[in-house]
Short mmCIF file of C-alpha atoms in Angstrom, two decimals:
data_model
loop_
_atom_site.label_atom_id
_atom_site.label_comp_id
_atom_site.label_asym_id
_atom_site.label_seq_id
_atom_site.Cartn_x
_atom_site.Cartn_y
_atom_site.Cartn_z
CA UNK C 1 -5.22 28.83 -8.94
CA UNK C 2 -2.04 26.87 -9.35
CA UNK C 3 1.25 27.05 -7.76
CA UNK C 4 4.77 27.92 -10.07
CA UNK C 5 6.69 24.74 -10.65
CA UNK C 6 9.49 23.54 -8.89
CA UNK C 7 12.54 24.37 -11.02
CA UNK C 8 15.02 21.88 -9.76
CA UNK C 9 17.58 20.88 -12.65
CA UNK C 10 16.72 17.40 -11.87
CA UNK C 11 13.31 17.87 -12.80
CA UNK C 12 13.86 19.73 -16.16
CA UNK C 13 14.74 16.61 -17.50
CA UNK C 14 11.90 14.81 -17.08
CA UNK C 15 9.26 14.86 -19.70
CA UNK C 16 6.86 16.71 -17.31
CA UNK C 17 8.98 18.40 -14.38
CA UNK C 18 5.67 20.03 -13.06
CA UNK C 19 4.75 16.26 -11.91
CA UNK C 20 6.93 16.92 -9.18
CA UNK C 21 8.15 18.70 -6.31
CA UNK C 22 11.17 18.66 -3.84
CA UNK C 23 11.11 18.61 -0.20
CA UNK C 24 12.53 22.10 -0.46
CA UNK C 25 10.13 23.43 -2.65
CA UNK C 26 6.98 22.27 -0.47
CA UNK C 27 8.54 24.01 2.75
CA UNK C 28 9.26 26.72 0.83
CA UNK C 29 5.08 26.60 -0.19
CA UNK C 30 3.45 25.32 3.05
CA UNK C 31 0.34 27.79 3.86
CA UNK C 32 0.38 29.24 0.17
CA UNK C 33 -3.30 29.71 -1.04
CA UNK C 34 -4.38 26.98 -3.80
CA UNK C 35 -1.87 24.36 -2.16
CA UNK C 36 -3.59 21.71 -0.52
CA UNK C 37 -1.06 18.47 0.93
CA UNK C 38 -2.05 14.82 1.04
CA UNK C 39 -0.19 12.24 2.86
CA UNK C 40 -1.10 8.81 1.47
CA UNK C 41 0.13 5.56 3.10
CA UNK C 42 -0.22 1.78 3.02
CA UNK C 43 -0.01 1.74 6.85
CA UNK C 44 -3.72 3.46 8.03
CA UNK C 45 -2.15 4.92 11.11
CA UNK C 46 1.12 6.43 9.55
CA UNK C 47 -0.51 9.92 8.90
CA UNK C 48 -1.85 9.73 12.94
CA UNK C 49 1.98 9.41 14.33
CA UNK C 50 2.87 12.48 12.50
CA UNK C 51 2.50 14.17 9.11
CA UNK C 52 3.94 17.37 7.49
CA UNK C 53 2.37 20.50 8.67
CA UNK C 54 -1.32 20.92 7.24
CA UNK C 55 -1.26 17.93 5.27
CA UNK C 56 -4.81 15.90 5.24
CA UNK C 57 -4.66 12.26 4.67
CA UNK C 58 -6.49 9.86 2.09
CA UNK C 59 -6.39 5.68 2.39
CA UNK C 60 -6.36 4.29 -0.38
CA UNK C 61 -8.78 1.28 0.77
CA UNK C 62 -11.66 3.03 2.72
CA UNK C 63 -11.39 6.22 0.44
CA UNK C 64 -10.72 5.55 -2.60
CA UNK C 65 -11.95 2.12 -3.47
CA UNK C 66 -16.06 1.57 -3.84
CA UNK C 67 -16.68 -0.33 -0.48
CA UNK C 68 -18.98 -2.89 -2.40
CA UNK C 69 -17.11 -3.77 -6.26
CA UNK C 70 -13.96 -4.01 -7.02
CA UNK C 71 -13.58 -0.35 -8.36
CA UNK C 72 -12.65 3.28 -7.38
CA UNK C 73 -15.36 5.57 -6.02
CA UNK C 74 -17.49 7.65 -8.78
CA UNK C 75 -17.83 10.87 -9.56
CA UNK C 76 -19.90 12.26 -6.48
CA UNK C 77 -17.77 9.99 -4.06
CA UNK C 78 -14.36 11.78 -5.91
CA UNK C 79 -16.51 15.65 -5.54
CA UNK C 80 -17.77 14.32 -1.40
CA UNK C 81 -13.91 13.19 -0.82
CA UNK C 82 -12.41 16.38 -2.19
CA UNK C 83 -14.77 18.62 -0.16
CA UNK C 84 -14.10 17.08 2.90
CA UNK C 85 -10.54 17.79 2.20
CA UNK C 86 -10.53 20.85 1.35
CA UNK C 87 -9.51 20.33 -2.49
CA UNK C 88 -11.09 22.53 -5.22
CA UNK C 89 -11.14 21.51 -8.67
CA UNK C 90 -8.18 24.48 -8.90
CA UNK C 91 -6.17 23.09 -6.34
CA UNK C 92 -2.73 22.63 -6.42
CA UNK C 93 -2.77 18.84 -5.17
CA UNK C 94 1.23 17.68 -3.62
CA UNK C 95 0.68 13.87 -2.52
CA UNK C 96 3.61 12.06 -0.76
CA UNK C 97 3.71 8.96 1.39
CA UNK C 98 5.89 5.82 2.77
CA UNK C 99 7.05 3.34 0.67
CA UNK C 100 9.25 5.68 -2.12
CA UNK C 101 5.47 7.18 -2.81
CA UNK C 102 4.26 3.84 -3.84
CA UNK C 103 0.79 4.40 -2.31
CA UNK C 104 0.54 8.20 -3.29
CA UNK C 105 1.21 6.98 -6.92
CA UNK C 106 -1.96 5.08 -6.62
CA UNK C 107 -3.61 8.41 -5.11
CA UNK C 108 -2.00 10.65 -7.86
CA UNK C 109 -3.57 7.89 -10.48
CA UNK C 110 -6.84 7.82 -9.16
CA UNK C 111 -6.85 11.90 -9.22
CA UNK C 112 -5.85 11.19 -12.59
CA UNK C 113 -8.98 8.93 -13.48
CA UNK C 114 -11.12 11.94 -12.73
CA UNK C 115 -9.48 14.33 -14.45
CA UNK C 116 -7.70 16.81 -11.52
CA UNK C 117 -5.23 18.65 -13.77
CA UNK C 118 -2.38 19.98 -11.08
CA UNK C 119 -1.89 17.21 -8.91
CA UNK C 120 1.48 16.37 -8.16
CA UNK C 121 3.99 13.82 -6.00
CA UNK C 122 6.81 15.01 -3.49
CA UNK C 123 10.22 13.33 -4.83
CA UNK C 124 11.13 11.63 -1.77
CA UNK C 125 7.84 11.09 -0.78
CA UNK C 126 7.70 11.15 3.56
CA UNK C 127 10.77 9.24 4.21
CA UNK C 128 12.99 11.98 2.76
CA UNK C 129 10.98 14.45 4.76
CA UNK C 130 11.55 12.66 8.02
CA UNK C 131 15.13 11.90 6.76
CA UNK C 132 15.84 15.99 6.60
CA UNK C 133 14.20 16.79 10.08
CA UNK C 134 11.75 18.71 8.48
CA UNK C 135 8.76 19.60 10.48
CA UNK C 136 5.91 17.05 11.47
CA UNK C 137 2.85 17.37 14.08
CA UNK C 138 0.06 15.38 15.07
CA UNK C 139 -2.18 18.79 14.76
CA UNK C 140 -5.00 17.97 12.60
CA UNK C 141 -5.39 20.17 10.40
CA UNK C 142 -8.57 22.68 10.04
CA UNK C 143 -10.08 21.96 6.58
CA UNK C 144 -12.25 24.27 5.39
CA UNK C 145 -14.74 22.41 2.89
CA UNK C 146 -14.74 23.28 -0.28
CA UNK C 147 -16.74 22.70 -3.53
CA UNK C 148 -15.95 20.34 -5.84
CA UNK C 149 -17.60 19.37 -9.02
CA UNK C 150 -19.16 15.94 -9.85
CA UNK C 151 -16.95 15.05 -12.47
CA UNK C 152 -17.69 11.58 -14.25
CA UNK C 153 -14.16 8.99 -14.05
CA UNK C 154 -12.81 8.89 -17.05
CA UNK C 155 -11.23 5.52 -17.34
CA UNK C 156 -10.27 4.36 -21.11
CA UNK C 157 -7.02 7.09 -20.94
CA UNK C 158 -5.43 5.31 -18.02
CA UNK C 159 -7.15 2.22 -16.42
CA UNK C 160 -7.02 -1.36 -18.64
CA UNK C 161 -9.24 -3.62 -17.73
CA UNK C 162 -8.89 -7.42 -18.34
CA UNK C 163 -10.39 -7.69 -21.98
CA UNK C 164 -8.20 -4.52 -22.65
CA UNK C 165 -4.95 -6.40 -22.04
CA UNK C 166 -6.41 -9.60 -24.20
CA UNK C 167 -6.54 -6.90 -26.80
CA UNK C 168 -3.69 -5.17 -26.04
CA UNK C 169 -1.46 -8.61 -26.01
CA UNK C 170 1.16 -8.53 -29.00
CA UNK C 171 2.30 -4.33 -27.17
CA UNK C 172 4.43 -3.77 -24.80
CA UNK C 173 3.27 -5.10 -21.13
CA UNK C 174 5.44 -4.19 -18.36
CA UNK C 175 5.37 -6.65 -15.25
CA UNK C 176 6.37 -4.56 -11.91
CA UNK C 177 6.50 -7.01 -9.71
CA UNK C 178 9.15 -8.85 -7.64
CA UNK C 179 11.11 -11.77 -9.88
CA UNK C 180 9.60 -14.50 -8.17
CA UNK C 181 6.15 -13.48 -8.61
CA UNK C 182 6.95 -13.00 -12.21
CA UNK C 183 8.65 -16.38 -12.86
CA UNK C 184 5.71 -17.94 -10.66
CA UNK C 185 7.51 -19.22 -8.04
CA UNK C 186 4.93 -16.83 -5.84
CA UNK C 187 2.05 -15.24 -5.94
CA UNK C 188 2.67 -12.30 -3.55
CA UNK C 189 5.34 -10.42 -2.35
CA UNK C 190 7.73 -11.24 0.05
CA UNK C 191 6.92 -10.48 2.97
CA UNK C 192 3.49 -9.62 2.42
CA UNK C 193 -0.07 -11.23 2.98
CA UNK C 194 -1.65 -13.93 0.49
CA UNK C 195 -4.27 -12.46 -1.30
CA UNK C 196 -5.48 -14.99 -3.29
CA UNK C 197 -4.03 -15.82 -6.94
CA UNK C 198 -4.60 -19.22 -8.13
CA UNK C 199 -1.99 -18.96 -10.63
CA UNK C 200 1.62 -17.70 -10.40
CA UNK C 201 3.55 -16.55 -13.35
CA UNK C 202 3.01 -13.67 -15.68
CA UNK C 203 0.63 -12.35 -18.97
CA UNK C 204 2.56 -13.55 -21.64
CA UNK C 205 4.75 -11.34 -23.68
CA UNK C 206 5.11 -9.16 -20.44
CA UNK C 207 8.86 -7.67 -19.47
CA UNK C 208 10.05 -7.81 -16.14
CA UNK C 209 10.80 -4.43 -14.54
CA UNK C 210 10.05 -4.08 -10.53
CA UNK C 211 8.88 -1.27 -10.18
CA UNK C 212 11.47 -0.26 -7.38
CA UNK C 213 13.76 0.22 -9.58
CA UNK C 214 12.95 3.51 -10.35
CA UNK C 215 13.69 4.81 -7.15
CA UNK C 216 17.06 5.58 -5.65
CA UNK C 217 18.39 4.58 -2.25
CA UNK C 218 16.65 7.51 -1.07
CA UNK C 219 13.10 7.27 -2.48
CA UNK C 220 13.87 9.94 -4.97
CA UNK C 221 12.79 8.94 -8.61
CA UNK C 222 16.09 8.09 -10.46
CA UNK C 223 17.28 10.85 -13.07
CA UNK C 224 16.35 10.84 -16.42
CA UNK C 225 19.24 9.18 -18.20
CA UNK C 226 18.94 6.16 -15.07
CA UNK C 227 15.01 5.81 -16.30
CA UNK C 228 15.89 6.16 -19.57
CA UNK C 229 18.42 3.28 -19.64
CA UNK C 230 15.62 0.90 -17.91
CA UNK C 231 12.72 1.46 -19.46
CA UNK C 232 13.87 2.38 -23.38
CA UNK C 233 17.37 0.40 -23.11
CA UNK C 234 16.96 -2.28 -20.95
CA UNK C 235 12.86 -3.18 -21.42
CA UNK C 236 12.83 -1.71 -25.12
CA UNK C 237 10.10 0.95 -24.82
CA UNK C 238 10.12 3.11 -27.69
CA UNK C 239 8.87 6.44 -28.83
CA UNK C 240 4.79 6.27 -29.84
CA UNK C 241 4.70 2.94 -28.08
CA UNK C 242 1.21 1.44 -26.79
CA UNK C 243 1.62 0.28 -22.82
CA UNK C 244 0.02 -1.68 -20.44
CA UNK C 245 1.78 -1.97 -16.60
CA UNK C 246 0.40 -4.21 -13.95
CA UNK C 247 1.83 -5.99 -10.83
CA UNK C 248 -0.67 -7.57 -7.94
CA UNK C 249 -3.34 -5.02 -7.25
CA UNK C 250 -2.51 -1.68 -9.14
CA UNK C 251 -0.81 -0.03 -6.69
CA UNK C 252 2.98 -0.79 -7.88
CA UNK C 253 2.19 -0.37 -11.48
CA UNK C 254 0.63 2.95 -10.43
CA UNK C 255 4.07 4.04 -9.46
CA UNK C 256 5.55 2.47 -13.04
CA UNK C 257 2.63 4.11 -14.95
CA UNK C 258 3.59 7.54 -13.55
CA UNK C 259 7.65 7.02 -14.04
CA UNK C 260 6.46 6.29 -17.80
CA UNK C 261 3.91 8.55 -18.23
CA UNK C 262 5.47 11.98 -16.32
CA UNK C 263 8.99 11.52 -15.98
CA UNK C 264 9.16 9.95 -19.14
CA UNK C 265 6.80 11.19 -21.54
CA UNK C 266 5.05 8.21 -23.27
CA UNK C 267 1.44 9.34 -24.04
CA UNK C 268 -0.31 6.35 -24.06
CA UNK C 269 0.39 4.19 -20.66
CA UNK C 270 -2.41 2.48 -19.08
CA UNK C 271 -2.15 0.71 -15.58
CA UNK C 272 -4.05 -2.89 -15.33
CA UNK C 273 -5.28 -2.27 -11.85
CA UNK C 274 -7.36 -6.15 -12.01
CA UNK C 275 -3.58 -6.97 -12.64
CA UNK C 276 -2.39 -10.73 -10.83
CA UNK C 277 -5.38 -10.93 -8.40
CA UNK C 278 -7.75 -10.80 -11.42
CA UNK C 279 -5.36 -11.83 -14.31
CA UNK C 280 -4.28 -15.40 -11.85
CA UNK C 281 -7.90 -16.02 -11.27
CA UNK C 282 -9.36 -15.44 -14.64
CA UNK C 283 -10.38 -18.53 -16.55
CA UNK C 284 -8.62 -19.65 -19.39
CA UNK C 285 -6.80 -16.49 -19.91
CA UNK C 286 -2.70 -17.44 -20.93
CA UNK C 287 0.14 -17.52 -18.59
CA UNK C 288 3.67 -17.49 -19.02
CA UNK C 289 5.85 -19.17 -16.50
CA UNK C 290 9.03 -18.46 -15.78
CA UNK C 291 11.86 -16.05 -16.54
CA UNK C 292 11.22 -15.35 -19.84
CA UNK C 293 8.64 -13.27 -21.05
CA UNK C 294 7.47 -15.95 -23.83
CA UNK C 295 5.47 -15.82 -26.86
CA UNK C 296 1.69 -14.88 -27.75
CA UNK C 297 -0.69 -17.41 -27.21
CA UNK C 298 -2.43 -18.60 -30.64
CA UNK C 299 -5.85 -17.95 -30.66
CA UNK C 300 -5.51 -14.22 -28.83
CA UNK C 301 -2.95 -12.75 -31.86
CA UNK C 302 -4.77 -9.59 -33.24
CA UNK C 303 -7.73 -10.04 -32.18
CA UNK C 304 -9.95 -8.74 -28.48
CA UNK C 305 -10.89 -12.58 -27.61
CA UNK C 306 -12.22 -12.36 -24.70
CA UNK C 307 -11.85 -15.42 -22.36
CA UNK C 308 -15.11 -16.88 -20.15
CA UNK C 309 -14.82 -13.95 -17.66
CA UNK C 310 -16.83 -11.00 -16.59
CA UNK C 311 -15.67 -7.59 -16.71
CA UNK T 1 -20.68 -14.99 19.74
CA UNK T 2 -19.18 -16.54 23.04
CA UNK T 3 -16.69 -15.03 24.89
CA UNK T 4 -15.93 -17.56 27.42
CA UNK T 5 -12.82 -18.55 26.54
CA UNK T 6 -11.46 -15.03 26.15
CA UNK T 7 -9.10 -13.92 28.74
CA UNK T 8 -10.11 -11.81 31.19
CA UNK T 9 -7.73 -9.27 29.75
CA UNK T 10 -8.20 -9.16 26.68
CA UNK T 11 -11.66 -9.29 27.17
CA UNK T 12 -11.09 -5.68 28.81
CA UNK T 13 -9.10 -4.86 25.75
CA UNK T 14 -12.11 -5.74 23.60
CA UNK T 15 -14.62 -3.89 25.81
CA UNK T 16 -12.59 -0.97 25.70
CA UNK T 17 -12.76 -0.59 21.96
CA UNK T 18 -15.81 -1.29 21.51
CA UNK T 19 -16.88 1.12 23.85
CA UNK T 20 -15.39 4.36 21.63
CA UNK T 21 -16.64 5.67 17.94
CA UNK T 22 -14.70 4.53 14.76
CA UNK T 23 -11.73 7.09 15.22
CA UNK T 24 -11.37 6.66 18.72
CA UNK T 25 -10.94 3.44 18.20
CA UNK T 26 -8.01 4.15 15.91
CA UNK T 27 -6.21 6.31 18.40
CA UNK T 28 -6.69 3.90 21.05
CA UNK T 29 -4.75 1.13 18.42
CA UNK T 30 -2.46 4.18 17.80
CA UNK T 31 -1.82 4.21 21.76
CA UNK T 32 -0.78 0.60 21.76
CA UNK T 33 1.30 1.13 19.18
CA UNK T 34 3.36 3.79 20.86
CA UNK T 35 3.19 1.76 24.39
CA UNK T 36 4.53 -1.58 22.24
CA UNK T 37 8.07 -1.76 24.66
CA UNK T 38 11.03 -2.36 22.96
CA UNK T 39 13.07 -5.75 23.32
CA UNK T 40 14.67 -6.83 25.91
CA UNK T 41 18.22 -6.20 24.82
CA UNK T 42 19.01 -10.44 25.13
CA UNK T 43 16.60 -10.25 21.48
CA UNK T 44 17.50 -6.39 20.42
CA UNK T 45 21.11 -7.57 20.32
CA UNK T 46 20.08 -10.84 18.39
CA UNK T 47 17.65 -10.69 15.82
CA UNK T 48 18.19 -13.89 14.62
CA UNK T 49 16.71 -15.04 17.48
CA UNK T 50 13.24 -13.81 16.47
CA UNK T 51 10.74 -15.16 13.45
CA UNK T 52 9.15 -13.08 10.74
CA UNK T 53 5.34 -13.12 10.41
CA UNK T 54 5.23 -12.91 6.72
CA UNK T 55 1.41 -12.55 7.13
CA UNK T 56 1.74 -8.77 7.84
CA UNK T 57 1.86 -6.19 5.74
CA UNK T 58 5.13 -4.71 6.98
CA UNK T 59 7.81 -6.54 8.39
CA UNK T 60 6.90 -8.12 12.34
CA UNK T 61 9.20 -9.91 14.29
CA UNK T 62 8.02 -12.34 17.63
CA UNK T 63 9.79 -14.91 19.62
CA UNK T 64 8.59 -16.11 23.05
CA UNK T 65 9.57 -18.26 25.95
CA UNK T 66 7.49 -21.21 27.75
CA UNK T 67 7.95 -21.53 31.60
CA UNK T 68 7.67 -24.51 33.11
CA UNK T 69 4.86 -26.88 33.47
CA UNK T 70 2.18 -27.32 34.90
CA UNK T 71 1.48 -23.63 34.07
CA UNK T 72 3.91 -23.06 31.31
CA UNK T 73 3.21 -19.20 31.29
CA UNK T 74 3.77 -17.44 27.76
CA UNK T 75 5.92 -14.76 27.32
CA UNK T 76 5.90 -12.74 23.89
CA UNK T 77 8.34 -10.40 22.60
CA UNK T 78 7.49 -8.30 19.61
CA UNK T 79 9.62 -5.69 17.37
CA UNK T 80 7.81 -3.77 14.32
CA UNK T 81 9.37 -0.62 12.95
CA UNK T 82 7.57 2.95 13.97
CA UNK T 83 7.06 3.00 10.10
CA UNK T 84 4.10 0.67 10.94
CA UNK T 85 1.83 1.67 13.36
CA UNK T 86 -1.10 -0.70 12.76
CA UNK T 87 0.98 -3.63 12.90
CA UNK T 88 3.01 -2.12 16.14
CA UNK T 89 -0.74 -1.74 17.40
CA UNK T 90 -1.95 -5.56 16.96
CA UNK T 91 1.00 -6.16 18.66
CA UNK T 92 0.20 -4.62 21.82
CA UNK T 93 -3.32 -5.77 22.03
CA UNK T 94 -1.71 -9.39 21.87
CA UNK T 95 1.46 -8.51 24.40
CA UNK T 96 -1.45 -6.78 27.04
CA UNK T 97 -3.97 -9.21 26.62
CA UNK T 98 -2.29 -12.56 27.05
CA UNK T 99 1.37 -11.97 27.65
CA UNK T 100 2.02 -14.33 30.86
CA UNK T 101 -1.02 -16.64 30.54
CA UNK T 102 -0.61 -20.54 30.78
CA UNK T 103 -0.36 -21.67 27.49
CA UNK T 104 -3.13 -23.51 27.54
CA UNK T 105 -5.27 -20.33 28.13
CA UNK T 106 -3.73 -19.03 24.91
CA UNK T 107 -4.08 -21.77 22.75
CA UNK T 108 -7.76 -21.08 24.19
CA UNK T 109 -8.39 -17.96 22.59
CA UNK T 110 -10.70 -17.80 20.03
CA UNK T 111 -9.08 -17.02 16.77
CA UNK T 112 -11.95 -14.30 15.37
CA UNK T 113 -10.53 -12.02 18.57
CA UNK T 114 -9.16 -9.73 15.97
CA UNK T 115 -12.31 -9.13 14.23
CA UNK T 116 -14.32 -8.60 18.15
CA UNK T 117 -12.03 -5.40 18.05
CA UNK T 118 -14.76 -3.56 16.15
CA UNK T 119 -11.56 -2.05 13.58
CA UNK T 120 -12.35 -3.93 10.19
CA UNK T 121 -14.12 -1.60 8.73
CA UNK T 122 -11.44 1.60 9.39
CA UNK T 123 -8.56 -0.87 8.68
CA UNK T 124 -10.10 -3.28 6.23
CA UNK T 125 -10.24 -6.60 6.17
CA UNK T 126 -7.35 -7.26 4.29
CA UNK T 127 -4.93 -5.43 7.30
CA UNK T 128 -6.90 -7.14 10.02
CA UNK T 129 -5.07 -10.76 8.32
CA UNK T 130 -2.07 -9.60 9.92
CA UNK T 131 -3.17 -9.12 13.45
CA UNK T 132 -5.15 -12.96 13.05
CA UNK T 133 -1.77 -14.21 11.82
CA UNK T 134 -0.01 -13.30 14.88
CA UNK T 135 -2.03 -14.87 16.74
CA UNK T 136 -1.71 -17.78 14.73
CA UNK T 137 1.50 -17.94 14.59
CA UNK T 138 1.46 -17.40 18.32
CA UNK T 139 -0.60 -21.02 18.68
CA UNK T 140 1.37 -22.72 16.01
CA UNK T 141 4.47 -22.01 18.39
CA UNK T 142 3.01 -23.15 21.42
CA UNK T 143 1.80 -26.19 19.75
CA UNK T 144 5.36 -26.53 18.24
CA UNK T 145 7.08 -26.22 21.47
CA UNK T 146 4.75 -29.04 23.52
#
């Protein structure tokens, strides 16, 4: 069973309000049947200091990436995860976390890859929880397991992966990450650890939109008209369009993919999650440096060329 | 794997986690975390005063002062926001374990202490980096300041 959508005005403007839900609306909804909470973090201990009342947690690295390839868990992992947290295939899923919901974006994708159909993120994400005084505990919560269905990952809808953007080269490519790691100056964040990018710079063609700015001061998503003036204005998306968003791992574009995809309404948005730390180690795939997002690279126009790498 | 030149503290420090299961282990990093004191207000009023370890994964400040030779005991200070409890954690592991030692002892310490902690798999490698770049940076200032 599914829980009634939050009808905030805000929300009714977005493509898909039922995508998300206000701080309000999930106090209002704590302890309702069919509603199960996730808090999903970068930091691994966040959830431990204190979490909204019956929340469970899932980390994004020892959940819901394979331990052994670079890939999400399959099907029976997704079905074993869910059980343990008490999720049914009916669920009602809210996700929130730290960072503006950067990391529950990822969580919310991944859902996605497997098909969960009401899954959904808290605008605000934890900060705006904490921010209100709104209850926290360290109580863990009693999960009762539950059954969930194998269900095979479904990729193609969502997930690019590296010969898909070869192919996809010549459509719209949006690049969330910071300016400097798009012009190539760096190949991480600031502030943040080196992961290992030979290259810097960005896949050609590819427009520059971090992906922070789609949230306000407060971690809320901005409104409608805000989004719509950066992504269709600003980074010419249009109507019908064909996209591909990436930034360093897959976790930022994951947070792009579902301003574009649920607030937004484009129906075809796929999120590179190979994105730099495959794309700035692939051989002899192009690379733009710079500020500008250049032109396409001769031999890859029209066609799914795939360079010397291994999928 | 030798452990000689590990401080006798932090040598209890390692002991102690590896004595607990996985998720004890994680609420005994959670414990340092919460214990990490705040600065001394000479630093709290003058953040400028400290360095960024870009390293970790969410933002960590350090300074420290040098006594005077022939010891030249280490002091660390250390300011993370409560927004990051892992890196508040490595934190105070480093602050217990060798906050005070002669500097010498410190540059001592082997530099795969973070991984003797028995946390990489329930952190992942990838967070553990920011605990081994404290202590690196730790060194590199020592070294710096000789």
């Amino acid at each position: 069973m599914t829980l009634t959508a939050d009808p905030q005005d805000k929300f009714a403007e977005y493509a898909h309000p039922e995508r998300l839900v206000s701080t309000g609306w999930l106090a209002d909804n704590l302890g309702a049947a069919g509603l199960v909470v996730v808090e999903s973090d970068e930091d691994v201990l966040l959830y431990e200091t204190g979490h909204v009342p019956g929340a469970v947690k899932i980390d994004w690295h020892t959940e819901l990436n394979d331990e052994v390839t670079r890939d999400y868990i399959d099907g029976e992992g997704f079905a074993r995860l869910m059980a343990s947290k008490g999720i049914s295939r009916d669920s009602t899923v809210v996700i929130y976390g730290d960072k503006s919901n950067w990391w529950a974006a990822y969580a919310l994708w991944v859902f996605t890859l497997f098909g969960h159909e009401d899954v959904r993120l808290l605008d605000g994400g934890r900060d705006k929880w904490v921010a209100e005084g709104r209850d926290m505990t360290t109580d863990k919560p009693e999960v009762a397991a539950s059954d969930y269905p194998v269900v095979e990952r479904d990729d193609a809808p969502v997930r690019a992966y590296l010969a898909d953007v070869m192919a996809h080269l010549g459509n719209p490519l949006i690049d969330v990450r910071s300016g400097d790691e798009y012009t190539g100056a760096r190949t991480t964040m600031p502030s943040y650890p080196e992961e290992g990018a030979l290259r810097g710079g960005h896949i050609p063609t590819a427009r520059s939109v971090p992906w922070a700015r789609a949230a306000a001061e407060d971690g809320t998503f901005r409104t409608r008209a805000e989004l719509d003036a950066i992504y269709r204005d600003e980074a010419g998306l249009q109507d019908g369009d064909d996209v591909v968003a990436y930034c360093r791992i897959g976790e930022r574009s994951s947070h792009t993919w579902f301003v574009l995809t649920h607030l937004l309404g484009f129906e075809k948005v796929r999120n590179y999650d190979g994105s730099w730390t495959e794309w700035g180690n692939a051989v002899r795939v192009p690379i733009v440096r710079g500020s500008e997002p250049g032109g396409l690279p001769a031999q890859s126009v029209g066609s799914a060329q795939s360079p010397q790498v291994s999928r | 794997m030798t452990t000689g030149s590990v401080p006798a503290k932090l040598a209890e420090i390692i002991d102690d986690f590896q004595d607990l299961t996985e998720p004890d282990r994680l609420q005994l990093l959670l414990d340092f975390s919460r214990e990490l004191p705040d600065l001394p207000e000479r630093y709290g009023e003058h953040p400028e005063l400290l360095e960024q370890v870009v390293e970790c994964q969410s933002p960590l400040f350090l300074t420290m002062e040098i006594g005077a030779e022939p010891e030249r005991p280490v002091h660390l200070f250390f300011s993370a926001p409560r927004e990051a409890p892992t890196t508040r954690g490595f934190a105070g592991v480093l602050l217990e374990g060798l906050d005070g030692l002669p500097a010498a002892e410190v540059l001592a310490v082997p530099d795969d202490v973070p991984d003797r902690l028995g946390l990489t798999r329930a952190i992942t490698p990838l967070r553990m980096r920011g605990m081994s770049a404290m202590l690196g940076r730790i060194k590199r200032k020592i070294r710096e300041a000789q």
